[in-house]
C-alpha cells in the first residue's frame, strides 16, 4: 500500500464549503478560449477540489486526525499533433488563461520530437451535466468524535477478544472534479470513498512470537452508511469461518473476530508444502485479480509505454489478435467497468469526459480486449475510448488507469460450503497478504490473512506459513469452479500506485468464492537449502 499524499491542512468545517458551479464554468471557459486562441486544436480543463480526512488510533487512544484540501486547475491541450499540459493554483481567469497558453507552448515543443500525430477517439459533448456518488450519509457531516469513538470501540472489541495490540484507521476522500473540453462538455462530479483498515496483533509472551490479522473489509465508493451493518447484509463464508458484509460493514464484529483469530494463529499448524486445491474467498482473490489480470491488461503496459510499479505485460498484442489466447479456463470471464454502485471505480465520466461503461476483457477464458483511453483506442481497433483516463490531482496529467476489473460469478448454483465438499486436499484462504509478481505480471506468489486446511470435504483447522506460487496463465486455467452470484462481492485497492511521477487511484475487484485445482503451495517459514 502506498502512503497517500494529501494537500494543505484545513479546519474540519472547511470541508463543507462548496465551489459554485458558475465560477468553475467561468474558469473553464477562460482556459478553453485562451488555448484555442493560442493555436490548440483541442483543450480540456480539470478544476479540482480534493478533500481528505484520516483518523488513526492505537488501542484506546487516538493518534492522529488530519483534514486536508488541495485545489487548482489542470489544462491539457493538443497543438501540432502533440500533448501539452500545465497547471496552476491561481484560480482566477488570468491565472488559468496563462496556464492554457503555457500548455500550448509545451505542446509545440513536444511536437518537434514527436514522429506521429496523436489520434483521439471522438467523444460527443454532453453540455452541462453532473454526477455524484450515491450516498445517504455524507462523511463530512459526521462528527469526528463519533468516528473516533467507533474506531476506539473496534479496538476495544479486538483487545477483549485476545489481541495484544489493535490499530484502526479511517480514510475518507471527497473529489470535487469539474471537467470541460472543446468537445462541448461541462461535467461536474462529486466522488466519495471510504476505507477503515484495522490490524490485530497477538503476542505470545513466553516465546515473543506474534501473529497479526488485518481487516477483511472492502474499501468502498459510498457514504458513511457503510458502517451501519444490518443483518440482511450478512454473507456466511465456507464452514462458518467468518461473517462478511456486502453493502455495509460491521467494524466492531470484524475487530472482535480479528482479535480472536490473531490469537488462534499463534497455535496454528504450519503447512506442509505441496500441491493443493485452493478455495479463495473474494476478500483474498481481489488482489490476485488486481495484479495478474488488472495490471497486465492495461494497454499502456502492453505497449511498453508504462513500466513503473512492476513492469509491462505478458498479454501482448499478438496474443490478443489471434482471439484464441487461452488466458484461463472456459468458466473464466472478466468484465471491466466503471459503473457498479458502491465500487471505488464508479464515476459518471472519466477524466477525458468519456461516459462510464462496461466491456469484456476475458471472455470464456480468451483474451478479447484491454483497457484503453482516447489516444489508445485506435491501436486495438476501437471506435471509442473505454473511459480509463484518470488523474489523482488537478496538477497531475491524466493517463490510463485501471477500471474495476471483476471475475463474473458462476452460472450454476453453488455455495462456498458446497464447493468445499468436493475438495479432498485443499486450503481455504481469506484476506489480503504479502505478494510478489515479476516484471511481466506473469510469475507470482501470494499469501493471505487466514488459512484453513480442507480434508475430504471438511475444514479441519487453521494453518500458517502459507503462500501459493504459479504463473498467470497456468493459475487461471486451473480455475475449476466459481460460486454463483449470491456469493459475489467486491474488494479493492484504495491506494494503487502507477506512473512516474507516482499517482494513486482507487479500484475495486469483484468475485465469488473460486476454486483452483493443483496449485503449488510453499511453507514461508522454512529455509531453503
Short mmCIF file of C-alpha atoms in Angstrom, two decimals:
data_model
loop_
_atom_site.label_atom_id
_atom_site.label_comp_id
_atom_site.label_asym_id
_atom_site.label_seq_id
_atom_site.Cartn_x
_atom_site.Cartn_y
_atom_site.Cartn_z
CA UNK A 1 0.00 0.00 0.00
CA UNK A 2 1.30 3.43 -0.89
CA UNK A 3 1.23 6.21 1.68
CA UNK A 4 -1.21 8.84 0.35
CA UNK A 5 0.00 12.37 -0.25
CA UNK A 6 -2.59 14.87 0.84
CA UNK A 7 -2.84 18.64 0.43
CA UNK A 8 -2.74 21.53 2.86
CA UNK A 9 -4.22 21.06 6.33
CA UNK A 10 -7.52 22.87 6.94
CA UNK A 11 -10.14 23.16 9.68
CA UNK A 12 -12.84 20.45 9.64
CA UNK A 13 -15.66 22.94 8.96
CA UNK A 14 -13.96 23.97 5.71
CA UNK A 15 -14.73 20.55 4.25
CA UNK A 16 -18.32 21.61 3.58
CA UNK A 17 -17.67 24.90 1.75
CA UNK A 18 -18.55 24.28 -1.93
CA UNK A 19 -17.20 25.97 -5.03
CA UNK A 20 -20.02 27.47 -7.12
CA UNK A 21 -20.56 25.71 -10.50
CA UNK A 22 -20.88 29.09 -12.28
CA UNK A 23 -17.43 30.08 -11.02
CA UNK A 24 -15.93 26.80 -12.24
CA UNK A 25 -17.52 27.23 -15.66
CA UNK A 26 -16.14 30.76 -15.97
CA UNK A 27 -12.64 29.48 -15.21
CA UNK A 28 -13.03 26.63 -17.69
CA UNK A 29 -14.17 28.99 -20.44
CA UNK A 30 -11.19 31.28 -19.78
CA UNK A 31 -8.82 28.34 -20.27
CA UNK A 32 -10.62 26.92 -23.32
CA UNK A 33 -10.74 30.29 -25.06
CA UNK A 34 -7.11 31.07 -24.27
CA UNK A 35 -5.90 27.68 -25.54
CA UNK A 36 -7.91 27.96 -28.76
CA UNK A 37 -6.64 31.46 -29.48
CA UNK A 38 -3.09 30.25 -28.88
CA UNK A 39 -3.49 27.59 -31.57
CA UNK A 40 -4.68 24.45 -29.75
CA UNK A 41 -6.78 22.06 -31.83
CA UNK A 42 -8.17 20.54 -28.61
CA UNK A 43 -8.27 21.53 -24.95
CA UNK A 44 -9.65 20.05 -21.75
CA UNK A 45 -9.71 21.66 -18.33
CA UNK A 46 -9.94 19.92 -14.95
CA UNK A 47 -10.85 22.07 -11.95
CA UNK A 48 -10.39 20.05 -8.81
CA UNK A 49 -11.02 20.35 -5.10
CA UNK A 50 -9.68 17.32 -3.24
CA UNK A 51 -10.75 16.89 0.39
CA UNK A 52 -9.43 14.22 2.71
CA UNK A 53 -9.82 13.31 6.34
CA UNK A 54 -7.98 10.48 8.02
CA UNK A 55 -8.03 9.25 11.61
CA UNK A 56 -5.58 6.81 13.17
CA UNK A 57 -5.95 5.05 16.51
CA UNK A 58 -3.94 2.58 18.54
CA UNK A 59 -5.52 0.56 21.35
CA UNK A 60 -7.74 3.02 23.25
CA UNK A 61 -6.07 6.20 22.04
CA UNK A 62 -6.43 8.49 19.05
CA UNK A 63 -3.03 9.05 17.45
CA UNK A 64 -3.79 11.49 14.65
CA UNK A 65 -6.62 13.39 12.94
CA UNK A 66 -5.92 15.31 9.74
CA UNK A 67 -8.13 17.28 7.34
CA UNK A 68 -6.61 18.44 4.07
CA UNK A 69 -7.60 20.37 0.97
CA UNK A 70 -5.94 20.77 -2.42
CA UNK A 71 -7.48 22.97 -5.12
CA UNK A 72 -6.38 24.09 -8.56
CA UNK A 73 -6.71 23.78 -12.33
CA UNK A 74 -5.02 21.49 -14.86
CA UNK A 75 -5.11 22.29 -18.59
CA UNK A 76 -4.29 19.73 -21.29
CA UNK A 77 -4.12 20.67 -24.97
CA UNK A 78 -3.23 19.24 -28.36
CA UNK A 79 -1.24 21.53 -30.66
CA UNK A 80 0.65 20.46 -33.77
CA UNK A 81 -0.43 16.88 -33.03
CA UNK A 82 1.18 16.68 -29.58
CA UNK A 83 0.07 16.98 -25.97
CA UNK A 84 0.93 19.86 -23.68
CA UNK A 85 -0.05 20.21 -20.02
CA UNK A 86 0.20 22.96 -17.41
CA UNK A 87 -1.45 23.56 -14.06
CA UNK A 88 -1.94 26.37 -11.57
CA UNK A 89 -3.40 27.05 -8.15
CA UNK A 90 -4.12 30.63 -9.25
CA UNK A 91 -7.86 30.15 -9.65
CA UNK A 92 -8.52 33.41 -11.46
CA UNK A 93 -9.43 33.92 -15.15
CA UNK A 94 -5.98 35.35 -15.85
CA UNK A 95 -4.29 32.54 -13.95
CA UNK A 96 -5.97 29.72 -15.89
CA UNK A 97 -5.57 31.59 -19.22
CA UNK A 98 -1.84 31.81 -18.58
CA UNK A 99 -1.73 28.07 -17.81
CA UNK A 100 -3.55 27.33 -21.07
CA UNK A 101 -1.04 29.36 -23.10
CA UNK A 102 1.81 27.59 -21.33
CA UNK A 103 0.27 24.20 -22.17
CA UNK A 104 0.13 25.17 -25.87
CA UNK A 105 3.78 26.23 -25.82
CA UNK A 106 4.74 22.90 -24.25
CA UNK A 107 2.72 21.00 -26.87
CA UNK A 108 4.53 22.80 -29.68
CA UNK A 109 7.87 21.94 -28.12
CA UNK A 110 6.81 18.30 -27.77
CA UNK A 111 5.68 18.21 -31.40
CA UNK A 112 9.24 18.79 -32.59
CA UNK A 113 10.23 15.43 -31.12
CA UNK A 114 7.07 13.52 -31.98
CA UNK A 115 7.16 11.38 -35.12
CA UNK A 116 3.44 10.64 -35.33
CA UNK A 117 0.45 12.87 -34.58
CA UNK A 118 -1.97 11.88 -31.81
CA UNK A 119 -5.17 10.10 -32.81
CA UNK A 120 -8.02 10.87 -30.43
CA UNK A 121 -11.16 8.73 -30.48
CA UNK A 122 -14.20 11.01 -30.79
CA UNK A 123 -16.34 11.93 -27.79
CA UNK A 124 -19.74 13.54 -28.06
CA UNK A 125 -20.02 16.65 -25.89
CA UNK A 126 -22.72 16.35 -23.24
CA UNK A 127 -23.24 20.01 -22.33
CA UNK A 128 -23.70 20.83 -18.63
CA UNK A 129 -24.23 17.66 -16.57
CA UNK A 130 -23.47 16.46 -13.05
CA UNK A 131 -22.89 13.13 -11.33
CA UNK A 132 -22.41 12.21 -7.66
CA UNK A 133 -21.58 9.09 -5.70
CA UNK A 134 -24.89 7.79 -4.30
CA UNK A 135 -24.90 8.05 -0.51
CA UNK A 136 -27.32 8.64 2.34
CA UNK A 137 -24.85 9.90 4.93
CA UNK A 138 -22.11 12.36 4.00
CA UNK A 139 -18.90 11.50 5.87
CA UNK A 140 -18.05 15.21 6.04
CA UNK A 141 -21.07 15.88 8.27
CA UNK A 142 -20.34 13.08 10.76
CA UNK A 143 -18.71 14.47 13.93
CA UNK A 144 -15.09 13.50 14.35
CA UNK A 145 -15.85 12.31 17.87
CA UNK A 146 -18.35 9.78 16.53
CA UNK A 147 -15.76 8.43 14.10
CA UNK A 148 -13.01 8.27 16.72
CA UNK A 149 -15.36 6.58 19.21
CA UNK A 150 -16.24 3.98 16.55
CA UNK A 151 -12.57 3.17 15.95
CA UNK A 152 -11.78 3.01 19.66
CA UNK A 153 -14.77 0.71 20.21
CA UNK A 154 -13.44 -1.56 17.48
CA UNK A 155 -10.01 -1.61 19.11
CA UNK A 156 -11.55 -2.49 22.47
CA UNK A 157 -13.52 -5.33 20.93
CA UNK A 158 -10.32 -6.72 19.42
CA UNK A 159 -8.40 -6.39 22.67
CA UNK A 160 -11.18 -8.07 24.64
CA UNK A 161 -11.18 -10.94 22.13
CA UNK A 162 -7.48 -11.73 22.54
CA UNK A 163 -5.37 -9.15 20.71
CA UNK A 164 -2.34 -7.66 22.46
CA UNK A 165 -2.44 -4.54 20.28
CA UNK A 166 -5.06 -3.02 17.99
CA UNK A 167 -4.71 -0.38 15.30
CA UNK A 168 -7.56 1.05 13.25
CA UNK A 169 -7.69 3.83 10.71
CA UNK A 170 -10.33 5.67 8.73
CA UNK A 171 -9.59 7.14 5.30
CA UNK A 172 -12.24 9.44 3.82
CA UNK A 173 -11.95 11.04 0.39
CA UNK A 174 -14.07 13.59 -1.47
CA UNK A 175 -13.03 14.54 -5.00
CA UNK A 176 -14.92 17.50 -6.46
CA UNK A 177 -13.97 17.32 -10.13
CA UNK A 178 -15.12 19.70 -12.85
CA UNK A 179 -14.23 18.78 -16.43
CA UNK A 180 -14.70 20.94 -19.52
CA UNK A 181 -13.47 20.47 -23.08
CA UNK A 182 -13.65 21.92 -26.56
CA UNK A 183 -15.86 18.90 -27.39
CA UNK A 184 -18.65 20.77 -25.60
CA UNK A 185 -18.78 19.12 -22.17
CA UNK A 186 -19.08 20.77 -18.75
CA UNK A 187 -19.16 17.88 -16.27
CA UNK A 188 -19.41 18.41 -12.51
CA UNK A 189 -18.74 15.32 -10.36
CA UNK A 190 -18.78 14.74 -6.60
CA UNK A 191 -17.00 11.48 -5.70
CA UNK A 192 -16.83 9.91 -2.22
CA UNK A 193 -14.75 6.98 -0.98
CA UNK A 194 -14.15 5.31 2.42
CA UNK A 195 -11.82 2.72 3.91
CA UNK A 196 -11.44 1.54 7.51
CA UNK A 197 -8.48 -0.88 7.72
CA UNK A 198 -7.56 -2.42 11.08
CA UNK A 199 -4.83 -4.71 12.38
CA UNK A 200 -4.98 -7.02 15.38
CA UNK A 201 -1.67 -8.26 16.81
CA UNK A 202 -1.43 -11.14 19.30
CA UNK A 203 1.82 -11.81 21.18
CA UNK A 204 2.89 -14.98 22.97
CA UNK A 205 4.84 -13.51 25.89
CA UNK A 206 6.60 -16.77 26.62
CA UNK A 207 8.19 -17.01 23.18
CA UNK A 208 7.81 -13.41 21.88
CA UNK A 209 6.15 -14.93 18.83
CA UNK A 210 3.45 -12.72 17.32
CA UNK A 211 0.76 -13.00 14.67
CA UNK A 212 -1.49 -10.42 13.01
CA UNK A 213 -4.85 -10.38 11.33
CA UNK A 214 -5.80 -7.43 9.13
CA UNK A 215 -9.28 -6.23 8.27
CA UNK A 216 -11.40 -8.21 5.83
CA UNK A 217 -13.39 -5.12 4.90
CA UNK A 218 -13.52 -3.69 1.40
CA UNK A 219 -12.86 -0.01 0.67
CA UNK A 220 -15.95 1.44 -1.00
CA UNK A 221 -17.33 4.30 -3.04
CA UNK A 222 -20.27 5.30 -0.85
CA UNK A 223 -21.18 7.30 2.25
CA UNK A 224 -20.85 6.76 5.98
CA UNK A 225 -23.90 4.49 5.90
CA UNK A 226 -21.37 1.76 5.05
CA UNK A 227 -20.80 1.35 8.79
CA UNK A 228 -24.49 0.79 9.57
CA UNK A 229 -24.26 -3.01 9.36
CA UNK A 230 -27.64 -4.71 9.06
CA UNK A 231 -28.47 -8.43 9.48
CA UNK A 232 -29.93 -8.76 5.98
CA UNK A 233 -26.50 -7.99 4.54
CA UNK A 234 -24.75 -10.95 6.13
CA UNK A 235 -22.93 -13.44 3.94
CA UNK A 236 -21.80 -16.69 5.56
CA UNK A 237 -18.45 -17.95 4.31
CA UNK A 238 -17.44 -21.60 3.96
CA UNK A 239 -17.61 -23.70 7.08
CA UNK A 240 -18.89 -20.79 9.16
CA UNK A 241 -15.36 -19.41 9.30
CA UNK A 242 -16.38 -15.76 9.29
CA UNK A 243 -19.27 -13.40 8.68
CA UNK A 244 -18.93 -10.84 5.92
CA UNK A 245 -20.97 -7.97 4.56
CA UNK A 246 -21.76 -6.74 1.08
CA UNK A 247 -23.30 -3.25 1.26
CA UNK A 248 -22.33 -2.49 4.85
CA UNK A 249 -19.55 -3.36 7.25
CA UNK A 250 -19.65 -4.47 10.89
CA UNK A 251 -16.41 -2.84 12.02
CA UNK A 252 -16.85 -3.94 15.65
CA UNK A 253 -17.62 -7.52 14.63
CA UNK A 254 -14.63 -7.71 12.31
CA UNK A 255 -12.33 -6.28 15.00
CA UNK A 256 -13.61 -8.84 17.51
CA UNK A 257 -13.01 -11.67 15.04
CA UNK A 258 -9.56 -10.24 14.19
CA UNK A 259 -8.51 -10.23 17.84
CA UNK A 260 -9.65 -13.81 18.34
CA UNK A 261 -8.17 -15.08 15.08
CA UNK A 262 -4.80 -13.35 15.62
CA UNK A 263 -4.57 -15.23 18.93
CA UNK A 264 -5.62 -18.52 17.29
CA UNK A 265 -2.92 -18.11 14.62
CA UNK A 266 -0.26 -18.44 17.32
CA UNK A 267 -1.18 -22.10 17.67
CA UNK A 268 -1.96 -22.88 14.03
CA UNK A 269 -0.27 -25.81 12.29
CA UNK A 270 2.46 -24.95 9.82
CA UNK A 271 1.53 -26.02 6.28
CA UNK A 272 3.17 -28.95 4.52
CA UNK A 273 4.40 -27.83 1.08
CA UNK A 274 2.82 -29.45 -1.94
CA UNK A 275 0.01 -29.31 -4.46
CA UNK A 276 -3.38 -28.24 -3.11
CA UNK A 277 -6.80 -27.29 -4.40
CA UNK A 278 -7.28 -23.69 -3.29
CA UNK A 279 -10.65 -22.24 -2.29
CA UNK A 280 -10.16 -18.47 -2.42
CA UNK A 281 -12.61 -16.01 -0.88
CA UNK A 282 -13.38 -12.69 -2.61
CA UNK A 283 -11.63 -10.88 0.28
CA UNK A 284 -8.44 -12.60 -0.84
CA UNK A 285 -8.92 -13.08 -4.58
CA UNK A 286 -9.37 -9.37 -5.34
CA UNK A 287 -5.61 -8.76 -5.01
CA UNK A 288 -4.68 -11.70 -7.22
CA UNK A 289 -7.12 -10.33 -9.82
CA UNK A 290 -5.65 -6.85 -9.46
CA UNK A 291 -2.07 -7.96 -10.04
CA UNK A 292 -2.46 -10.82 -12.52
CA UNK A 293 -5.42 -9.58 -14.60
CA UNK A 294 -5.96 -5.87 -13.95
CA UNK A 295 -2.42 -4.61 -14.49
CA UNK A 296 -1.41 -6.86 -17.41
CA UNK A 297 -4.48 -5.78 -19.43
CA UNK A 298 -3.62 -2.08 -19.13
CA UNK A 299 -2.89 -1.19 -22.73
CA UNK A 300 -0.03 1.19 -21.90
CA UNK A 301 1.81 -1.67 -20.14
CA UNK A 302 1.13 -3.98 -23.09
CA UNK A 303 2.59 -1.38 -25.48
CA UNK A 304 5.61 -0.73 -23.26
CA UNK A 305 4.65 2.89 -22.61
CA UNK A 306 4.43 2.18 -18.88
CA UNK A 307 6.83 0.06 -16.82
CA UNK A 308 6.74 1.62 -13.34
CA UNK A 309 5.44 -0.43 -10.41
CA UNK A 310 6.25 -3.96 -11.60
CA UNK A 311 6.86 -3.63 -15.29
CA UNK A 312 5.00 -4.16 -18.55
CA UNK A 313 2.81 -7.14 -19.55
CA UNK A 314 2.95 -10.66 -20.95
CA UNK A 315 -0.51 -10.15 -22.56
CA UNK A 316 0.96 -8.79 -25.80
CA UNK A 317 -0.98 -7.62 -28.84
CA UNK A 318 -0.09 -10.72 -30.85
CA UNK A 319 -1.91 -12.86 -28.25
CA UNK A 320 -4.97 -10.62 -28.46
CA UNK A 321 -5.00 -10.56 -32.27
CA UNK A 322 -5.38 -14.33 -32.52
CA UNK A 323 -8.62 -14.22 -30.47
CA UNK A 324 -7.50 -17.66 -29.30
CA UNK A 325 -5.10 -16.92 -26.43
CA UNK A 326 -6.28 -19.08 -23.51
CA UNK A 327 -5.85 -16.74 -20.57
CA UNK A 328 -7.95 -19.02 -18.33
CA UNK A 329 -10.38 -21.91 -18.33
CA UNK A 330 -13.68 -21.59 -20.19
CA UNK A 331 -15.51 -20.57 -16.99
CA UNK A 332 -13.25 -17.50 -16.52
CA UNK A 333 -14.93 -14.24 -17.58
CA UNK A 334 -13.53 -10.84 -16.62
CA UNK A 335 -15.56 -7.67 -17.03
CA UNK A 336 -14.13 -4.17 -16.81
CA UNK A 337 -16.48 -1.46 -15.63
CA UNK A 338 -16.75 1.96 -14.03
CA UNK A 339 -20.47 1.74 -13.25
CA UNK A 340 -21.03 -0.68 -10.34
CA UNK A 341 -22.66 1.22 -7.44
CA UNK A 342 -20.54 1.27 -4.29
CA UNK A 343 -17.33 0.41 -6.13
CA UNK A 344 -14.17 2.50 -5.92
CA UNK A 345 -14.05 2.97 -9.68
CA UNK A 346 -17.64 4.14 -10.11
CA UNK A 347 -17.93 7.55 -11.80
CA UNK A 348 -20.20 9.18 -14.33
CA UNK A 349 -17.37 10.21 -16.66
CA UNK A 350 -13.62 9.68 -16.78
CA UNK A 351 -11.02 12.47 -16.86
CA UNK A 352 -11.37 12.81 -20.64
CA UNK A 353 -15.13 13.33 -20.46
CA UNK A 354 -15.91 9.77 -21.63
CA UNK A 355 -19.09 8.24 -20.13
CA UNK A 356 -18.55 5.29 -17.77
CA UNK A 357 -19.20 1.88 -19.36
CA UNK A 358 -18.73 -1.92 -19.13
CA UNK A 359 -16.85 -4.24 -21.50
CA UNK A 360 -15.36 -7.74 -21.66
CA UNK A 361 -11.64 -8.30 -21.18
CA UNK A 362 -11.58 -12.11 -20.83
CA UNK A 363 -14.49 -13.99 -22.43
CA UNK A 364 -14.87 -17.76 -21.85
CA UNK A 365 -11.17 -17.82 -20.95
CA UNK A 366 -10.00 -15.96 -24.08
CA UNK A 367 -8.24 -12.57 -24.05
CA UNK A 368 -10.60 -10.30 -26.06
CA UNK A 369 -9.78 -6.72 -25.03
CA UNK A 370 -7.74 -4.31 -22.91
CA UNK A 371 -8.22 -1.03 -21.03
CA UNK A 372 -7.83 1.99 -23.29
CA UNK A 373 -8.04 5.80 -23.32
CA UNK A 374 -8.97 8.13 -26.21
CA UNK A 375 -5.47 8.19 -27.71
CA UNK A 376 -5.06 4.39 -27.44
CA UNK A 377 -8.41 3.18 -28.80
CA UNK A 378 -7.36 3.14 -32.47
CA UNK A 379 -4.43 0.82 -31.69
CA UNK A 380 -6.83 -2.01 -30.85
CA UNK A 381 -9.43 -1.12 -33.47
CA UNK A 382 -11.88 0.51 -31.06
CA UNK A 383 -14.00 3.41 -32.30
CA UNK A 384 -14.34 4.94 -28.84
CA UNK A 385 -12.43 5.09 -25.58
CA UNK A 386 -13.12 2.69 -22.73
CA UNK A 387 -13.18 5.65 -20.36
CA UNK A 388 -10.00 4.68 -18.48
CA UNK A 389 -8.41 8.13 -18.09
CA UNK A 390 -7.70 9.37 -14.57
CA UNK A 391 -5.51 11.86 -12.71
CA UNK A 392 -5.18 11.84 -8.94
CA UNK A 393 -4.96 15.63 -8.67
CA UNK A 394 -5.60 18.83 -10.58
CA UNK A 395 -1.83 19.19 -11.09
CA UNK A 396 -1.32 15.63 -12.39
CA UNK A 397 -1.57 14.67 -16.06
CA UNK A 398 -4.42 12.25 -16.71
CA UNK A 399 -3.37 8.89 -18.14
CA UNK A 400 -4.61 5.31 -18.45
CA UNK A 401 -5.73 3.86 -15.11
CA UNK A 402 -7.42 0.62 -14.23
CA UNK A 403 -11.22 0.45 -14.06
CA UNK A 404 -12.97 -2.07 -11.83
CA UNK A 405 -11.94 -5.49 -13.19
CA UNK A 406 -14.08 -8.33 -11.86
CA UNK A 407 -14.49 -12.08 -12.24
CA UNK A 408 -18.06 -12.92 -13.23
CA UNK A 409 -19.99 -15.18 -10.87
CA UNK A 410 -20.52 -18.82 -11.76
CA UNK A 411 -23.57 -19.69 -13.83
CA UNK A 412 -24.54 -22.78 -11.81
CA UNK A 413 -25.90 -22.53 -8.25
CA UNK A 414 -23.01 -23.19 -5.90
CA UNK A 415 -22.26 -22.07 -2.35
CA UNK A 416 -18.84 -21.99 -0.66
CA UNK A 417 -19.85 -24.91 1.59
CA UNK A 418 -20.85 -26.97 -1.45
CA UNK A 419 -17.55 -26.10 -3.13
CA UNK A 420 -15.55 -27.28 -0.12
CA UNK A 421 -17.37 -30.65 -0.08
CA UNK A 422 -15.71 -31.59 -3.37
CA UNK A 423 -12.15 -30.87 -2.15
CA UNK A 424 -10.05 -33.80 -0.93
CA UNK A 425 -6.85 -31.92 -0.12
CA UNK A 426 -7.06 -28.16 -0.08
CA UNK A 427 -6.68 -24.83 1.66
CA UNK A 428 -9.31 -22.14 2.16
CA UNK A 429 -7.76 -18.63 2.11
CA UNK A 430 -9.24 -15.32 3.25
CA UNK A 431 -7.86 -11.78 3.26
CA UNK A 432 -5.06 -9.88 1.59
CA UNK A 433 -1.48 -10.84 2.40
CA UNK A 434 2.00 -10.29 1.03
CA UNK A 435 2.65 -10.85 -2.65
CA UNK A 436 5.32 -10.76 -5.34
CA UNK A 437 4.96 -10.67 -9.13
CA UNK A 438 7.50 -10.38 -11.92
CA UNK A 439 8.03 -7.53 -14.37
CA UNK A 440 5.74 -9.14 -16.97
CA UNK A 441 2.88 -9.74 -14.49
CA UNK A 442 3.28 -13.46 -15.06
CA UNK A 443 5.11 -15.43 -12.35
CA UNK A 444 3.76 -14.69 -8.88
CA UNK A 445 3.42 -15.61 -5.22
CA UNK A 446 0.51 -14.67 -2.93
CA UNK A 447 -0.24 -15.03 0.76
CA UNK A 448 -3.35 -14.20 2.78
CA UNK A 449 -4.63 -13.39 6.26
CA UNK A 450 -6.34 -16.66 7.27
CA UNK A 451 -5.73 -20.21 6.06
CA UNK A 452 -7.80 -23.31 6.83
CA UNK A 453 -6.99 -26.88 5.92
CA UNK A 454 -9.58 -28.80 3.89
CA UNK A 455 -9.54 -32.60 4.20
CA UNK A 456 -12.07 -34.86 2.49
CA UNK A 457 -14.63 -32.11 2.05
CA UNK A 458 -14.34 -30.58 5.52
CA UNK A 459 -12.49 -27.62 7.01
CA UNK A 460 -10.40 -29.23 9.74
CA UNK A 461 -8.47 -26.35 11.32
CA UNK A 462 -6.23 -23.30 10.85
CA UNK A 463 -2.89 -23.31 9.03
CA UNK A 464 0.03 -20.90 8.99
CA UNK A 465 3.04 -20.03 6.79
CA UNK A 466 1.09 -20.46 3.53
CA UNK A 467 1.84 -18.93 0.14
CA UNK A 468 0.92 -20.19 -3.31
CA UNK A 469 3.06 -19.89 -6.44
CA UNK A 470 2.02 -20.03 -10.07
CA UNK A 471 2.01 -18.08 -13.30
CA UNK A 472 -0.96 -16.10 -14.52
CA UNK A 473 -1.98 -18.35 -17.40
CA UNK A 474 -1.45 -21.61 -15.50
CA UNK A 475 -3.34 -20.27 -12.49
CA UNK A 476 -6.46 -19.04 -14.29
CA UNK A 477 -6.57 -22.21 -16.39
CA UNK A 478 -6.64 -24.14 -13.10
CA UNK A 479 -9.93 -22.42 -12.20
CA UNK A 480 -12.37 -25.32 -11.75
CA UNK A 481 -15.42 -23.78 -10.03
CA UNK A 482 -16.92 -20.39 -9.20
CA UNK A 483 -19.73 -19.81 -6.72
CA UNK A 484 -22.87 -18.15 -8.01
CA UNK A 485 -23.94 -14.50 -7.77
CA UNK A 486 -25.32 -14.89 -4.22
CA UNK A 487 -21.70 -15.03 -3.02
CA UNK A 488 -20.33 -12.27 -5.31
CA UNK A 489 -18.78 -9.23 -3.59
CA UNK A 490 -16.03 -6.69 -4.11
CA UNK A 491 -12.66 -6.00 -2.54
CA UNK A 492 -10.33 -3.29 -3.68
CA UNK A 493 -7.18 -1.21 -3.59
CA UNK A 494 -7.52 2.28 -2.09
CA UNK A 495 -4.00 3.47 -2.98
CA UNK A 496 -2.97 1.81 -6.24
CA UNK A 497 0.29 3.27 -7.50
CA UNK A 498 1.33 3.83 -11.10
CA UNK A 499 3.41 6.19 -13.19
CA UNK A 500 6.38 8.46 -12.67
CA UNK A 501 5.89 10.87 -11.01
CA UNK A 502 3.75 8.48 -8.99
CA UNK A 503 -0.04 8.78 -8.92
CA UNK A 504 -2.54 6.79 -6.85
CA UNK A 505 -6.04 5.66 -7.78
CA UNK A 506 -8.75 3.54 -6.18
CA UNK A 507 -10.21 0.46 -7.86
CA UNK A 508 -12.50 -2.42 -6.90
CA UNK A 509 -12.41 -6.08 -7.96
CA UNK A 510 -15.36 -8.40 -7.50
CA UNK A 511 -15.67 -12.17 -7.46
CA UNK A 512 -17.42 -15.05 -5.82
CA UNK A 513 -15.50 -17.72 -3.89
CA UNK A 514 -13.44 -19.58 -6.50
CA UNK A 515 -11.59 -22.91 -6.63
CA UNK A 516 -8.25 -23.59 -8.34
CA UNK A 517 -7.01 -27.17 -8.65
CA UNK A 518 -3.47 -28.40 -8.12
CA UNK A 519 -1.72 -25.15 -7.20
CA UNK A 520 1.78 -25.24 -5.70
CA UNK A 521 1.91 -24.17 -2.02
CA UNK A 522 5.13 -23.38 -0.17
CA UNK A 523 5.90 -23.01 3.53
CA UNK A 524 7.12 -19.44 4.05
CA UNK A 525 8.75 -20.23 7.41
CA UNK A 526 11.06 -22.98 6.18
CA UNK A 527 14.55 -22.20 4.96
CA UNK A 528 15.58 -23.38 1.51
CA UNK A 529 18.73 -25.49 1.33
#
